[in-house]
Amino acid sequence: MEDQKQGYDRLTLKYIKISAYMKLCVTAGIAFGLLMGVFQFAMTLLNWTAQATQASFGSISLTGIPAAILILIFIPLRYGFFGVIFSMISYFPMMFLLRKIKGITLEGVFEGEEAKKEEGVSKDS
């Protein structure tokens, strides 16, 4: 586990463009929606909630497995939309907090202009 940590880069996030923040929030929303959709679909397949699973899309009303498939598709989209709304509401408070706490340190694998420059240098050598 310690060997994996050594491969991570660290950076301090002091400012983020609203478009990048929105992408982050929408991606997190879709990921959470996918988790919830898969959970609901699995519950329906296990017949724990097959009678109660119902989905309506306009004038179409479905129950059971077809409803679960519709839920599996639309819940991630719904949470992605909530991610858009959340990002618009929370962007300015987030920027305020980043200024007050002098940034957030993130660890991970990052690719940006520096990585592209290093990649070009290493290919030429």
mmCIF file of C-alpha atoms in Angstrom:
data_model
loop_
_atom_site.group_PDB
_atom_site.id
_atom_site.type_symbol
_atom_site.label_atom_id
_atom_site.label_comp_id
_atom_site.label_asym_id
_atom_site.label_seq_id
_atom_site.Cartn_x
_atom_site.Cartn_y
_atom_site.Cartn_z
ATOM 1 C CA MET A 1 0.000 0.000 0.000
ATOM 2 C CA GLU A 2 2.828 2.373 0.825
ATOM 3 C CA ASP A 3 4.417 1.710 -2.582
ATOM 4 C CA GLN A 4 1.236 2.875 -4.312
ATOM 5 C CA LYS A 5 1.226 6.145 -2.385
ATOM 6 C CA GLN A 6 4.697 7.008 -3.643
ATOM 7 C CA GLY A 7 3.343 7.122 -7.210
ATOM 8 C CA TYR A 8 0.804 9.804 -6.326
ATOM 9 C CA ASP A 9 1.369 13.471 -7.014
ATOM 10 C CA ARG A 10 0.350 16.149 -4.539
ATOM 11 C CA LEU A 11 -0.997 19.549 -5.367
ATOM 12 C CA THR A 12 -2.776 22.271 -3.486
ATOM 13 C CA LEU A 13 -6.035 23.433 -5.013
ATOM 14 C CA LYS A 14 -6.415 27.158 -4.394
ATOM 15 C CA TYR A 15 -8.775 27.999 -7.252
ATOM 16 C CA ILE A 16 -10.843 25.981 -9.704
ATOM 17 C CA LYS A 17 -12.695 27.213 -12.776
ATOM 18 C CA ILE A 18 -16.453 26.870 -12.559
ATOM 19 C CA SER A 19 -16.503 24.588 -15.612
ATOM 20 C CA ALA A 20 -14.003 22.190 -13.987
ATOM 21 C CA TYR A 21 -15.960 22.310 -10.719
ATOM 22 C CA MET A 22 -19.174 21.527 -12.591
ATOM 23 C CA LYS A 23 -17.519 18.579 -14.371
ATOM 24 C CA LEU A 24 -16.335 17.250 -11.014
ATOM 25 C CA CYS A 25 -19.774 17.583 -9.400
ATOM 26 C CA VAL A 26 -21.622 16.091 -12.391
ATOM 27 C CA THR A 27 -19.198 13.155 -12.559
ATOM 28 C CA ALA A 28 -19.637 12.517 -8.837
ATOM 29 C CA GLY A 29 -23.417 12.759 -9.231
ATOM 30 C CA ILE A 30 -23.469 10.291 -12.117
ATOM 31 C CA ALA A 31 -21.223 7.889 -10.203
ATOM 32 C CA PHE A 32 -23.506 8.061 -7.154
ATOM 33 C CA GLY A 33 -26.582 7.662 -9.382
ATOM 34 C CA LEU A 34 -25.034 4.629 -11.046
ATOM 35 C CA LEU A 35 -24.420 3.099 -7.643
ATOM 36 C CA MET A 36 -28.011 3.765 -6.591
ATOM 37 C CA GLY A 37 -29.392 2.506 -9.915
ATOM 38 C CA VAL A 38 -27.399 -0.732 -9.742
ATOM 39 C CA PHE A 39 -28.528 -1.233 -6.136
ATOM 40 C CA GLN A 40 -32.195 -0.728 -7.074
ATOM 41 C CA PHE A 41 -31.806 -3.010 -10.105
ATOM 42 C CA ALA A 42 -30.193 -5.727 -7.952
ATOM 43 C CA MET A 43 -32.996 -5.464 -5.380
ATOM 44 C CA THR A 44 -35.546 -5.928 -8.153
ATOM 45 C CA LEU A 45 -33.680 -8.934 -9.586
ATOM 46 C CA LEU A 46 -33.567 -10.481 -6.131
ATOM 47 C CA ASN A 47 -37.336 -9.911 -6.039
ATOM 48 C CA TRP A 48 -37.095 -7.981 -2.781
ATOM 49 C CA THR A 49 -38.913 -4.999 -4.225
ATOM 50 C CA ALA A 50 -40.242 -6.311 -7.538
ATOM 51 C CA GLN A 51 -43.837 -5.607 -6.555
ATOM 52 C CA ALA A 52 -42.992 -2.114 -5.340
ATOM 53 C CA THR A 53 -40.692 -1.158 -8.219
ATOM 54 C CA GLN A 54 -42.597 1.197 -10.430
ATOM 55 C CA ALA A 55 -41.412 3.811 -12.901
ATOM 56 C CA SER A 56 -43.329 6.319 -14.961
ATOM 57 C CA PHE A 57 -41.977 8.116 -17.985
ATOM 58 C CA GLY A 58 -44.591 10.454 -19.402
ATOM 59 C CA SER A 59 -47.726 8.430 -20.063
ATOM 60 C CA ILE A 60 -45.822 5.113 -19.848
ATOM 61 C CA SER A 61 -45.954 3.306 -16.506
ATOM 62 C CA LEU A 62 -43.766 0.249 -15.936
ATOM 63 C CA THR A 63 -43.421 -2.227 -13.071
ATOM 64 C CA GLY A 64 -40.984 -5.006 -12.197
ATOM 65 C CA ILE A 65 -37.909 -5.662 -14.364
ATOM 66 C CA PRO A 66 -38.743 -3.117 -17.127
ATOM 67 C CA ALA A 67 -39.133 -0.456 -14.433
ATOM 68 C CA ALA A 68 -35.800 -1.471 -12.913
ATOM 69 C CA ILE A 69 -34.078 -1.131 -16.301
ATOM 70 C CA LEU A 70 -35.602 2.327 -16.745
ATOM 71 C CA ILE A 71 -34.440 3.240 -13.240
ATOM 72 C CA LEU A 72 -30.939 1.924 -14.015
ATOM 73 C CA ILE A 73 -30.771 4.287 -16.982
ATOM 74 C CA PHE A 74 -32.426 7.388 -15.567
ATOM 75 C CA ILE A 75 -31.168 7.538 -11.961
ATOM 76 C CA PRO A 76 -27.560 8.337 -13.018
ATOM 77 C CA LEU A 77 -28.881 11.046 -15.362
ATOM 78 C CA ARG A 78 -31.037 12.462 -12.581
ATOM 79 C CA TYR A 79 -28.138 12.593 -10.140
ATOM 80 C CA GLY A 80 -25.948 14.124 -12.865
ATOM 81 C CA PHE A 81 -28.546 16.887 -13.228
ATOM 82 C CA PHE A 82 -28.523 17.336 -9.447
ATOM 83 C CA GLY A 83 -24.729 17.627 -9.732
ATOM 84 C CA VAL A 84 -25.174 20.574 -12.120
ATOM 85 C CA ILE A 85 -27.569 22.296 -9.724
ATOM 86 C CA PHE A 86 -25.333 21.547 -6.723
ATOM 87 C CA SER A 87 -22.254 22.902 -8.482
ATOM 88 C CA MET A 88 -23.978 26.160 -9.403
ATOM 89 C CA ILE A 89 -25.215 26.650 -5.853
ATOM 90 C CA SER A 90 -22.007 25.660 -4.092
ATOM 91 C CA TYR A 91 -19.318 27.156 -6.375
ATOM 92 C CA PHE A 92 -18.996 30.563 -4.718
ATOM 93 C CA PRO A 93 -19.109 29.202 -1.143
ATOM 94 C CA MET A 94 -16.415 26.700 -2.214
ATOM 95 C CA MET A 95 -14.204 29.492 -3.583
ATOM 96 C CA PHE A 96 -14.720 31.452 -0.354
ATOM 97 C CA LEU A 97 -13.673 28.446 1.724
ATOM 98 C CA LEU A 98 -10.638 27.759 -0.474
ATOM 99 C CA ARG A 99 -9.450 31.331 0.114
ATOM 100 C CA LYS A 100 -10.079 31.124 3.869
ATOM 101 C CA ILE A 101 -8.332 27.768 4.401
ATOM 102 C CA LYS A 102 -5.594 28.573 1.844
ATOM 103 C CA GLY A 103 -6.427 25.655 -0.426
ATOM 104 C CA ILE A 104 -6.950 21.925 -0.209
ATOM 105 C CA THR A 105 -4.123 19.448 -0.744
ATOM 106 C CA LEU A 106 -5.082 16.712 -3.181
ATOM 107 C CA GLU A 107 -3.240 13.467 -3.843
ATOM 108 C CA GLY A 108 -3.616 11.482 -7.025
ATOM 109 C CA VAL A 109 -2.387 11.036 -10.543
ATOM 110 C CA PHE A 110 -2.615 14.343 -12.393
ATOM 111 C CA GLU A 111 -1.956 15.157 -16.004
ATOM 112 C CA GLY A 112 -1.546 18.693 -17.216
ATOM 113 C CA GLU A 113 0.776 20.947 -19.151
ATOM 114 C CA GLU A 114 3.786 19.922 -17.049
ATOM 115 C CA ALA A 115 3.134 16.233 -17.720
ATOM 116 C CA LYS A 116 2.807 16.870 -21.451
ATOM 117 C CA LYS A 117 6.099 18.809 -21.502
ATOM 118 C CA GLU A 118 7.899 16.073 -19.544
ATOM 119 C CA GLU A 119 6.421 13.438 -21.858
ATOM 120 C CA GLY A 120 7.752 15.287 -24.913
ATOM 121 C CA VAL A 121 11.199 15.638 -23.333
ATOM 122 C CA SER A 122 11.390 11.965 -22.402
ATOM 123 C CA LYS A 123 10.392 10.865 -25.914
ATOM 124 C CA ASP A 124 13.147 12.955 -27.507
ATOM 125 C CA SER A 125 15.876 11.653 -25.192
#
